[in-house]
CSV table of C-alpha atoms (C1' of nucleotides) in Angstrom, one decimal:
chain,number,residue,atom,x,y,z
O,21,UNK,CA,0.0,0.0,0.0
O,22,UNK,CA,1.3,3.5,-0.9
O,23,UNK,CA,2.4,5.9,1.8
O,24,UNK,CA,0.6,9.1,2.5
O,25,UNK,CA,3.7,11.2,2.7
O,26,UNK,CA,3.0,12.5,6.2
O,27,UNK,CA,5.4,14.9,7.9
O,28,UNK,CA,5.0,17.1,10.9
O,29,UNK,CA,4.8,20.1,8.6
O,30,UNK,CA,2.2,18.6,6.4
O,31,UNK,CA,0.1,17.5,9.4
O,32,UNK,CA,0.3,20.9,11.0
O,33,UNK,CA,-0.8,22.7,7.9
O,34,UNK,CA,-3.7,20.3,7.4
O,35,UNK,CA,-4.7,20.7,11.0
O,36,UNK,CA,-4.6,24.5,10.6
O,37,UNK,CA,-6.8,24.2,7.5
O,38,UNK,CA,-9.1,21.9,9.3
O,39,UNK,CA,-9.3,24.4,12.2
O,40,UNK,CA,-10.2,27.2,9.7
O,41,UNK,CA,-12.9,25.1,8.1
O,42,UNK,CA,-14.5,23.4,11.0
O,43,UNK,CA,-13.3,25.1,14.1
O,44,UNK,CA,-10.4,24.5,16.5
O,45,UNK,CA,-12.4,22.0,18.5
O,46,UNK,CA,-12.7,19.9,15.3
O,47,UNK,CA,-8.9,19.5,15.2
O,48,UNK,CA,-8.5,16.0,16.5
O,49,UNK,CA,-6.0,13.3,15.6
O,50,UNK,CA,-9.0,11.1,14.5
O,51,UNK,CA,-10.2,13.8,12.1
O,52,UNK,CA,-6.7,14.3,10.7
O,53,UNK,CA,-6.2,10.6,10.2
O,54,UNK,CA,-9.5,10.4,8.4
O,55,UNK,CA,-8.4,13.3,6.1
O,56,UNK,CA,-5.2,11.4,5.1
O,57,UNK,CA,-6.9,8.0,5.1
O,58,UNK,CA,-4.5,6.8,7.6
O,59,UNK,CA,-4.8,5.2,11.0
O,60,UNK,CA,-4.7,7.4,14.1
O,61,UNK,CA,-1.7,5.7,15.6
O,62,UNK,CA,0.4,6.5,12.5
O,63,UNK,CA,0.2,10.2,13.4
O,64,UNK,CA,2.1,9.6,16.6
O,65,UNK,CA,5.2,9.2,14.5
O,66,UNK,CA,5.0,12.9,13.5
O,67,UNK,CA,3.3,14.7,16.4
O,68,UNK,CA,3.5,13.9,20.1
O,69,UNK,CA,-0.3,13.9,20.6
O,70,UNK,CA,-3.4,16.1,20.2
O,71,UNK,CA,-2.1,18.9,22.4
O,72,UNK,CA,1.2,19.0,20.5
O,73,UNK,CA,-0.7,19.2,17.3
O,74,UNK,CA,-2.8,22.2,18.4
O,75,UNK,CA,0.3,23.9,19.8
O,76,UNK,CA,2.0,23.5,16.4
O,77,UNK,CA,-1.0,25.1,14.8
O,78,UNK,CA,-0.7,28.0,17.3
O,79,UNK,CA,2.9,28.5,16.4
O,80,UNK,CA,2.1,28.5,12.7
O,81,UNK,CA,-0.6,31.1,13.3
O,82,UNK,CA,1.8,33.3,15.2
O,83,UNK,CA,4.3,33.1,12.4
O,84,UNK,CA,1.7,33.9,9.8
O,85,UNK,CA,0.4,36.8,11.8
O,86,UNK,CA,3.9,38.2,12.2
O,87,UNK,CA,4.5,37.9,8.5
O,88,UNK,CA,1.2,39.4,7.5
O,89,UNK,CA,1.5,42.4,9.8
O,90,UNK,CA,5.2,43.0,8.9
O,91,UNK,CA,4.3,43.2,5.3
O,92,UNK,CA,1.3,45.4,6.0
O,93,UNK,CA,3.2,48.1,7.9
O,94,UNK,CA,6.2,48.2,5.6
O,95,UNK,CA,6.8,51.7,4.5
O,96,UNK,CA,4.2,53.3,6.7
O,97,UNK,CA,4.4,55.3,9.9
O,98,UNK,CA,2.2,56.6,12.6
O,99,UNK,CA,-1.6,56.5,12.3
O,100,UNK,CA,-1.5,54.9,8.8
O,101,UNK,CA,0.9,52.2,10.1
O,102,UNK,CA,-1.4,51.5,13.0
O,103,UNK,CA,-4.4,51.0,10.8
O,104,UNK,CA,-2.4,48.8,8.5
O,105,UNK,CA,-1.2,46.7,11.4
O,106,UNK,CA,-4.6,46.4,12.9
O,107,UNK,CA,-6.3,45.6,9.6
O,108,UNK,CA,-3.7,42.9,8.7
O,109,UNK,CA,-4.3,41.3,12.1
O,110,UNK,CA,-8.0,41.4,11.8
O,111,UNK,CA,-8.0,40.2,8.2
O,112,UNK,CA,-5.9,37.2,9.1
O,113,UNK,CA,-8.4,36.4,11.8
O,114,UNK,CA,-11.3,36.6,9.4
O,115,UNK,CA,-9.7,34.5,6.7
O,116,UNK,CA,-8.3,32.1,9.2
O,117,UNK,CA,-10.6,31.8,12.2
O,118,UNK,CA,-9.2,28.5,13.3
O,119,UNK,CA,-5.6,29.6,13.2
O,120,UNK,CA,-6.7,32.7,14.9
O,121,UNK,CA,-8.4,30.7,17.7
O,122,UNK,CA,-5.2,28.6,18.0
O,123,UNK,CA,-3.1,31.8,18.4
O,124,UNK,CA,-5.1,32.5,21.5
O,125,UNK,CA,-4.3,29.2,23.2
O,126,UNK,CA,-2.4,29.7,26.4
O,127,UNK,CA,1.3,29.2,26.0
O,128,UNK,CA,4.0,28.5,28.6
O,129,UNK,CA,6.4,31.4,29.0
O,130,UNK,CA,9.0,29.3,27.2
O,131,UNK,CA,6.6,28.6,24.3
O,132,UNK,CA,5.6,32.2,24.2
O,133,UNK,CA,9.2,33.4,24.1
O,134,UNK,CA,9.9,30.9,21.2
O,135,UNK,CA,6.9,31.9,19.2
O,136,UNK,CA,6.7,34.6,16.5
O,137,UNK,CA,4.3,36.4,18.8
O,138,UNK,CA,7.4,38.3,20.1
O,139,UNK,CA,8.1,39.3,16.5
O,140,UNK,CA,4.6,40.9,16.3
O,141,UNK,CA,5.2,42.6,19.6
O,142,UNK,CA,8.5,44.1,18.4
O,143,UNK,CA,6.9,45.1,15.2
O,144,UNK,CA,4.1,46.8,17.1
O,145,UNK,CA,6.6,48.6,19.3
O,146,UNK,CA,8.4,49.8,16.1
O,147,UNK,CA,5.1,50.9,14.6
O,148,UNK,CA,4.4,53.1,17.7
O,149,UNK,CA,7.8,54.8,17.5
O,150,UNK,CA,6.3,57.8,15.7
O,151,UNK,CA,4.1,58.6,18.7
O,152,UNK,CA,7.1,59.7,20.7
O,153,UNK,CA,6.4,57.6,23.8
O,154,UNK,CA,9.2,56.8,26.1
O,155,UNK,CA,10.5,53.3,26.7
O,156,UNK,CA,8.2,52.5,29.6
O,157,UNK,CA,5.1,53.9,28.0
O,158,UNK,CA,5.9,52.0,24.8
O,159,UNK,CA,5.6,48.7,26.6
O,160,UNK,CA,2.2,49.6,28.0
O,161,UNK,CA,1.1,50.9,24.7
O,162,UNK,CA,2.1,47.7,22.9
O,163,UNK,CA,0.1,45.8,25.5
O,164,UNK,CA,-2.8,48.1,25.0
O,165,UNK,CA,-2.7,47.7,21.2
O,166,UNK,CA,-2.4,44.0,21.6
O,167,UNK,CA,-5.4,43.9,24.0
O,168,UNK,CA,-7.6,45.9,21.6
O,169,UNK,CA,-6.7,43.9,18.5
O,170,UNK,CA,-7.0,40.6,20.4
O,171,UNK,CA,-10.1,41.6,22.3
O,172,UNK,CA,-12.0,43.1,19.4
O,173,UNK,CA,-11.3,40.2,17.0
O,174,UNK,CA,-12.1,37.7,19.7
O,175,UNK,CA,-15.4,39.3,20.6
O,176,UNK,CA,-16.2,39.7,16.9
O,177,UNK,CA,-15.5,36.0,16.3
O,178,UNK,CA,-17.7,35.1,19.2
O,179,UNK,CA,-20.5,36.8,17.5
O,180,UNK,CA,-20.6,39.6,20.1
O,181,UNK,CA,-21.2,42.3,17.5
O,182,UNK,CA,-23.5,40.3,15.2
O,183,UNK,CA,-27.1,41.5,14.6
O,184,UNK,CA,-26.6,44.8,16.3
O,185,UNK,CA,-26.1,48.1,14.7
O,186,UNK,CA,-23.9,49.6,13.6
O,187,UNK,CA,-21.8,46.9,12.0
O,188,UNK,CA,-18.5,45.6,13.4
O,189,UNK,CA,-16.6,47.2,10.6
O,190,UNK,CA,-17.5,50.7,11.6
O,191,UNK,CA,-16.7,50.0,15.2
O,192,UNK,CA,-13.3,48.6,14.2
O,193,UNK,CA,-12.3,51.8,12.4
O,194,UNK,CA,-13.6,53.8,15.3
O,195,UNK,CA,-11.6,51.7,17.8
O,196,UNK,CA,-8.4,52.1,15.9
O,197,UNK,CA,-9.0,55.9,15.5
O,198,UNK,CA,-9.6,56.0,19.3
O,199,UNK,CA,-6.4,54.0,19.8
O,200,UNK,CA,-4.6,56.6,17.7
O,201,UNK,CA,-6.1,59.3,19.8
O,202,UNK,CA,-5.0,57.6,23.0
O,203,UNK,CA,-1.4,57.2,21.7
O,204,UNK,CA,-1.3,60.9,20.7
O,205,UNK,CA,-2.7,62.0,24.1
O,206,UNK,CA,-0.8,59.4,26.1
O,207,UNK,CA,-1.3,60.2,29.8
O,208,UNK,CA,2.0,61.1,31.3
O,209,UNK,CA,0.8,61.8,34.8
O,210,UNK,CA,2.0,59.5,37.6
O,211,UNK,CA,-0.1,56.4,37.6
O,212,UNK,CA,-3.0,56.3,40.0
O,213,UNK,CA,-3.2,53.4,42.4
O,214,UNK,CA,-6.4,52.2,44.1
O,215,UNK,CA,-5.0,53.6,47.4
O,216,UNK,CA,-4.0,56.8,45.8
O,217,UNK,CA,-6.6,57.8,43.2
O,218,UNK,CA,-5.6,60.7,41.0
O,219,UNK,CA,-7.6,63.9,41.4
O,220,UNK,CA,-10.5,64.3,39.1
O,221,UNK,CA,-9.0,67.5,37.8
O,222,UNK,CA,-9.0,66.6,34.2
O,223,UNK,CA,-12.6,65.6,33.8
X,22,UNK,CA,-29.0,4.8,49.4
X,23,UNK,CA,-29.3,8.6,50.1
X,24,UNK,CA,-29.8,11.0,47.3
X,25,UNK,CA,-27.2,13.6,46.4
X,26,UNK,CA,-29.7,16.4,46.0
X,27,UNK,CA,-28.7,17.4,42.5
X,28,UNK,CA,-30.4,20.2,40.7
X,29,UNK,CA,-29.4,22.2,37.6
X,30,UNK,CA,-28.4,25.1,39.8
X,31,UNK,CA,-26.3,23.0,42.1
X,32,UNK,CA,-24.5,21.3,39.2
X,33,UNK,CA,-23.9,24.6,37.4
X,34,UNK,CA,-22.3,26.1,40.5
X,35,UNK,CA,-20.2,23.0,41.1
X,36,UNK,CA,-19.1,23.1,37.5
X,37,UNK,CA,-18.2,26.7,37.8
X,38,UNK,CA,-16.1,26.1,40.9
X,39,UNK,CA,-14.5,23.1,39.2
X,40,UNK,CA,-13.6,25.4,36.3
X,41,UNK,CA,-12.0,27.9,38.6
X,42,UNK,CA,-10.0,25.3,40.4
X,43,UNK,CA,-8.9,23.0,37.5
X,44,UNK,CA,-9.6,24.9,34.3
X,45,UNK,CA,-12.6,25.0,32.0
X,46,UNK,CA,-11.3,21.9,30.1
X,47,UNK,CA,-11.6,20.0,33.3
X,48,UNK,CA,-15.3,20.6,33.4
X,49,UNK,CA,-16.6,17.2,32.3
X,50,UNK,CA,-19.7,15.3,33.2
X,51,UNK,CA,-17.4,12.5,34.5
X,52,UNK,CA,-15.6,14.9,36.8
X,53,UNK,CA,-18.8,16.3,38.1
X,54,UNK,CA,-20.3,12.9,38.7
X,55,UNK,CA,-17.2,12.0,40.6
X,56,UNK,CA,-17.5,15.1,42.7
X,57,UNK,CA,-21.0,14.2,43.8
X,58,UNK,CA,-20.3,10.5,44.0
X,59,UNK,CA,-23.0,9.8,41.4
X,60,UNK,CA,-23.1,8.0,38.1
X,61,UNK,CA,-22.6,10.1,35.0
X,62,UNK,CA,-25.9,9.1,33.4
X,63,UNK,CA,-27.7,10.6,36.4
X,64,UNK,CA,-26.6,14.1,35.4
X,65,UNK,CA,-28.6,13.9,32.2
X,66,UNK,CA,-31.7,14.4,34.3
X,67,UNK,CA,-30.5,17.9,35.1
X,68,UNK,CA,-28.4,19.1,32.2
X,69,UNK,CA,-28.7,18.3,28.5
X,70,UNK,CA,-25.1,17.3,28.2
X,71,UNK,CA,-21.5,18.5,28.4
X,72,UNK,CA,-22.0,21.5,26.2
X,73,UNK,CA,-25.2,22.6,28.0
X,74,UNK,CA,-23.3,22.4,31.3
X,75,UNK,CA,-20.5,24.7,30.0
X,76,UNK,CA,-23.1,27.0,28.5
X,77,UNK,CA,-24.8,27.3,31.9
X,78,UNK,CA,-21.4,28.1,33.5
X,79,UNK,CA,-20.9,30.8,30.9
X,80,UNK,CA,-24.4,32.3,31.7
X,81,UNK,CA,-23.6,32.2,35.4
X,82,UNK,CA,-20.3,34.0,34.8
X,83,UNK,CA,-22.0,36.7,32.7
X,84,UNK,CA,-24.5,37.3,35.5
X,85,UNK,CA,-21.8,37.5,38.2
X,86,UNK,CA,-19.7,39.9,36.1
X,87,UNK,CA,-22.8,42.1,35.5
X,88,UNK,CA,-23.5,42.1,39.3
X,89,UNK,CA,-19.9,42.8,40.2
X,90,UNK,CA,-19.4,45.6,37.8
X,91,UNK,CA,-22.7,47.2,38.7
X,92,UNK,CA,-21.8,47.2,42.3
X,93,UNK,CA,-18.4,48.6,41.6
X,94,UNK,CA,-19.5,51.6,39.5
X,95,UNK,CA,-22.4,52.6,41.8
X,96,UNK,CA,-22.1,56.2,42.8
X,97,UNK,CA,-19.1,56.9,40.6
X,98,UNK,CA,-18.8,58.8,37.3
X,99,UNK,CA,-16.3,59.4,34.5
X,100,UNK,CA,-12.8,58.3,34.9
X,101,UNK,CA,-13.3,56.9,38.4
X,102,UNK,CA,-16.2,54.9,37.2
X,103,UNK,CA,-14.2,53.6,34.3
X,104,UNK,CA,-11.4,52.4,36.6
X,105,UNK,CA,-13.9,50.8,39.0
X,106,UNK,CA,-15.7,49.0,36.1
X,107,UNK,CA,-12.4,47.8,34.7
X,108,UNK,CA,-11.0,46.7,38.0
X,109,UNK,CA,-14.2,44.8,38.9
X,110,UNK,CA,-14.1,43.0,35.6
X,111,UNK,CA,-10.4,42.1,36.0
X,112,UNK,CA,-10.8,41.1,39.6
X,113,UNK,CA,-13.6,38.7,38.7
X,114,UNK,CA,-11.4,37.1,36.1
X,115,UNK,CA,-8.5,36.8,38.5
X,116,UNK,CA,-10.6,35.2,41.3
X,117,UNK,CA,-12.6,33.1,38.9
X,118,UNK,CA,-10.4,32.2,35.9
X,119,UNK,CA,-12.6,29.2,35.0
X,120,UNK,CA,-15.8,31.2,35.0
X,121,UNK,CA,-14.0,33.9,33.1
X,122,UNK,CA,-12.9,31.5,30.5
X,123,UNK,CA,-16.5,30.2,30.2
X,124,UNK,CA,-17.6,33.8,29.7
X,125,UNK,CA,-15.5,33.9,26.6
X,126,UNK,CA,-17.2,30.9,25.0
X,127,UNK,CA,-18.9,31.7,21.7
X,128,UNK,CA,-22.6,32.2,22.1
X,129,UNK,CA,-25.3,32.2,19.5
X,130,UNK,CA,-26.9,35.5,19.0
X,131,UNK,CA,-30.0,34.3,20.8
X,132,UNK,CA,-27.9,33.1,23.8
X,133,UNK,CA,-25.9,36.3,23.8
X,134,UNK,CA,-29.1,38.4,23.8
X,135,UNK,CA,-30.5,36.3,26.7
X,136,UNK,CA,-27.3,36.6,28.7
X,137,UNK,CA,-26.4,39.2,31.3
X,138,UNK,CA,-23.6,40.3,29.0
X,139,UNK,CA,-26.1,42.8,27.7
X,140,UNK,CA,-26.5,44.1,31.2
X,141,UNK,CA,-22.8,44.7,31.4
X,142,UNK,CA,-22.9,46.4,28.0
X,143,UNK,CA,-25.7,48.7,29.1
X,144,UNK,CA,-23.8,49.4,32.3
X,145,UNK,CA,-20.7,50.3,30.3
X,146,UNK,CA,-22.7,52.6,28.1
X,147,UNK,CA,-24.1,54.3,31.2
X,148,UNK,CA,-20.7,54.6,32.7
X,149,UNK,CA,-19.4,56.4,29.6
X,150,UNK,CA,-22.2,58.9,29.7
X,151,UNK,CA,-20.0,61.4,31.4
X,152,UNK,CA,-17.7,61.6,28.4
X,153,UNK,CA,-20.3,63.3,26.4
X,154,UNK,CA,-20.2,61.1,23.4
X,155,UNK,CA,-23.1,61.0,21.0
X,156,UNK,CA,-25.2,57.9,20.6
X,157,UNK,CA,-23.3,56.4,17.6
X,158,UNK,CA,-19.9,57.0,19.3
X,159,UNK,CA,-21.2,55.5,22.5
X,160,UNK,CA,-21.8,52.1,20.8
X,161,UNK,CA,-18.3,52.2,19.4
X,162,UNK,CA,-16.8,53.2,22.7
X,163,UNK,CA,-18.6,50.5,24.5
X,164,UNK,CA,-17.2,48.0,22.1
X,165,UNK,CA,-13.7,49.5,22.5
X,166,UNK,CA,-13.9,49.3,26.3
X,167,UNK,CA,-15.2,45.7,26.0
X,168,UNK,CA,-12.4,44.8,23.7
X,169,UNK,CA,-9.7,46.3,26.0
X,170,UNK,CA,-11.0,44.6,29.1
X,171,UNK,CA,-11.6,41.3,27.4
X,172,UNK,CA,-8.4,41.4,25.4
X,173,UNK,CA,-6.1,42.4,28.3
X,174,UNK,CA,-7.6,40.0,30.8
X,175,UNK,CA,-7.4,37.2,28.2
X,176,UNK,CA,-3.8,37.9,27.3
X,177,UNK,CA,-2.9,38.2,30.9
X,178,UNK,CA,-4.6,34.8,31.6
X,179,UNK,CA,-2.7,33.2,28.8
X,180,UNK,CA,0.5,34.3,30.5
X,181,UNK,CA,1.2,36.8,27.8
X,182,UNK,CA,2.5,39.4,30.3
X,183,UNK,CA,4.3,37.0,32.6
X,184,UNK,CA,8.0,37.2,33.2
X,185,UNK,CA,8.4,40.4,31.4
X,186,UNK,CA,8.8,43.9,32.9
X,187,UNK,CA,7.0,45.9,34.0
X,188,UNK,CA,4.3,43.8,35.6
X,189,UNK,CA,0.8,43.5,34.2
X,190,UNK,CA,-0.6,45.5,37.0
X,191,UNK,CA,1.2,48.7,35.9
X,192,UNK,CA,0.1,48.1,32.2
X,193,UNK,CA,-3.4,47.6,33.3
X,194,UNK,CA,-3.6,51.0,35.0
X,195,UNK,CA,-1.8,52.6,32.0
X,196,UNK,CA,-4.3,50.9,29.6
X,197,UNK,CA,-7.3,52.3,31.5
X,198,UNK,CA,-5.8,55.7,31.7
X,199,UNK,CA,-5.1,55.6,28.0
X,200,UNK,CA,-8.7,54.5,27.5
X,201,UNK,CA,-9.9,57.5,29.5
X,202,UNK,CA,-7.7,59.7,27.3
X,203,UNK,CA,-9.2,58.2,24.2
X,204,UNK,CA,-12.7,58.8,25.5
X,205,UNK,CA,-11.9,62.4,26.3
X,206,UNK,CA,-10.3,63.0,22.9
X,207,UNK,CA,-12.8,60.8,21.0
X,208,UNK,CA,-12.1,61.4,17.3
X,209,UNK,CA,-15.1,63.1,15.7
X,210,UNK,CA,-13.8,63.4,12.2
X,211,UNK,CA,-15.6,61.4,9.5
X,212,UNK,CA,-14.4,57.8,9.6
X,213,UNK,CA,-11.7,57.0,7.1
X,214,UNK,CA,-12.2,54.0,4.9
X,215,UNK,CA,-9.4,52.0,3.2
X,216,UNK,CA,-10.5,53.5,-0.1
X,217,UNK,CA,-10.6,57.0,1.4
X,218,UNK,CA,-7.8,57.4,3.9
X,219,UNK,CA,-8.0,60.5,6.1
X,220,UNK,CA,-5.4,63.1,5.5
X,221,UNK,CA,-2.4,62.9,7.8
X,222,UNK,CA,-3.3,66.4,9.0
X,223,UNK,CA,-3.4,65.7,12.7
X,224,UNK,CA,-0.1,63.9,13.2
M,3,DT,C1',20.9,-6.7,-3.7
M,4,DC,C1',20.9,-6.2,0.9
M,5,DC,C1',19.9,-3.6,5.0
M,6,DA,C1',18.7,0.1,7.9
M,7,DT,C1',15.3,3.3,8.4
M,8,DT,C1',10.8,4.7,8.9
M,9,DA,C1',6.1,5.1,7.5
M,10,DC,C1',2.3,2.9,8.5
M,11,DC,C1',-0.2,-1.0,10.6
M,12,DT,C1',-3.1,-4.0,14.2
M,13,DA,C1',-4.5,-4.5,18.8
M,14,DC,C1',-5.7,-2.9,23.0
M,15,DA,C1',-6.8,-0.1,27.1
M,16,DG,C1',-8.7,4.0,29.2
M,17,DC,C1',-11.6,7.9,29.5
M,18,DC,C1',-15.6,10.8,28.1
M,19,DT,C1',-20.4,11.2,26.1
M,20,DT,C1',-24.9,9.8,25.3
M,21,DT,C1',-29.1,6.9,25.1
M,22,DA,C1',-32.4,3.3,26.8
M,23,DG,C1',-34.7,1.3,30.1
M,24,DG,C1',-35.0,-0.1,35.2
M,25,DT,C1',-35.3,0.5,40.6
M,26,DA,C1',-35.9,2.8,44.9
M,27,DG,C1',-36.6,6.9,47.7
M,28,DA,C1',-39.6,10.9,48.4
M,29,DT,C1',-44.1,13.1,48.1
M,30,DG,C1',-48.9,13.7,48.5
M,31,DC,C1',-53.6,12.1,48.8
M,32,DC,C1',-57.1,9.5,51.1
I,13,DG,C1',-50.8,4.2,57.5
I,14,DG,C1',-51.3,2.6,52.9
I,15,DC,C1',-51.0,3.5,48.2
I,16,DA,C1',-50.0,5.7,43.7
I,17,DT,C1',-47.0,8.6,41.6
I,18,DC,C1',-43.1,11.1,40.5
I,19,DT,C1',-38.4,11.5,39.9
I,20,DA,C1',-33.7,11.0,41.4
I,21,DC,C1',-30.5,7.8,40.5
I,22,DC,C1',-29.2,3.3,38.7
I,23,DT,C1',-27.2,-0.5,35.2
I,24,DA,C1',-26.0,-1.6,30.7
I,25,DA,C1',-24.2,-0.7,26.3
I,26,DA,C1',-22.5,1.7,22.2
I,27,DG,C1',-19.5,5.0,20.0
I,28,DG,C1',-15.7,8.4,19.7
I,29,DC,C1',-11.0,10.2,20.9
I,30,DT,C1',-6.4,9.5,23.0
I,31,DG,C1',-2.4,7.1,23.7
I,32,DT,C1',0.9,2.8,24.0
I,33,DA,C1',3.2,-1.5,22.4
I,34,DG,C1',4.8,-4.1,19.1
I,35,DG,C1',4.6,-5.7,14.1
I,36,DT,C1',5.1,-5.3,8.8
I,37,DA,C1',6.4,-3.4,4.5
I,38,DA,C1',7.9,0.4,1.5
I,39,DT,C1',12.0,3.3,0.6
I,40,DG,C1',16.6,4.6,-0.4
I,41,DG,C1',21.5,4.3,0.1
I,42,DA,C1',25.7,1.3,-0.1
DNA sequence: TCCATTACCTACAGCCTTTAGGTAGATGCC
DNA sequence: GGCATCTACCTAAAGGCTGTAGGTAATGGA
């Protein structure tokens, strides 16, 4: 009987495609074996198990997101770069919902450090350079941008914005515009703590 | 043999506690049956199955989040209310990681509409009233706030901010401050579209 | 052509879900 | 108190996914 030509790479890509088509929860070794017309046990020669497979899909997604965003912001700066970065991130999530869901899987610190998520973080930091934030503020700003992108896309994927007006598209542009405004007006006052609330002077 | 006194309510609460202690993926009918020293099949008298159980945990979480945030913002306005809302949301997620994960499960539009997530949305809209946004902007702002809260907490729970400086706590306060800045400087210019980029006039 | 490698197999065991149909404890009515 | 009725919980069984152990056959280099 002929061989199916399985490799870790091939399986990971097929799993990612399966996730995009049928949801991340449909990514099982059984389903994958069915797709290649192979017995489940055979897959263990290439991946360490179901969790390992999903982890590999997550890593692939992080790499693709880093590539897509890097290409999108090339040659741009400031507000335009922010929109390009954000749109590239969201577009990836819309075209590849399964990969996108995989990219939200919890990673160990080691896995996170080894993933291309750090590339996207560095790219985000570079994109924000034009806003003139200092080093400490840049870290916070990168995390804020990440939270907005991640949060919006995730809520949108969960159907949170469906069937209510206005459409998600409009809110997306408004959110990025607001993010731009926040970056331009980045608060430089000493941070308030619960024990030491800032005075309500500016509102 | 004595009865265990199971009800849908009791099971949902136990499942939520189990989720907080051992992770949402540990919430199985088998584990729950073990916890009550009961056979798995018995649970089907109270919940429709594993998915139904997790959905009920999600609904419970949405209700608790709505309650916690409502209590937190009571009597506050503007920036202080925003911080109180955000902190209540994040605190709930930190104390109840499993419930919090359940609250991020995708819901159908019907389920979403029936959940107390809409209460939290309305509360958020009311909290933002002090910023003087018009009706359309308020919808976008509510979605932005939701995205930031959801996104940050979700990234934090995934360990995205672990083992890097500064700590998540500091970024959290910075993010809410930035959100406050964005709301105070909410962009009122006509929204740019990809086909019609806004002029770079304000940067 | 032979041999080492490895891609894929069968067989099995364990856990989770779900359905079907049965038994015993609680409840309410007289 | 006795009895019918409900229902909480049961046994039994089937099906799917994961994972391990050990076997067979295709492949490719010497």
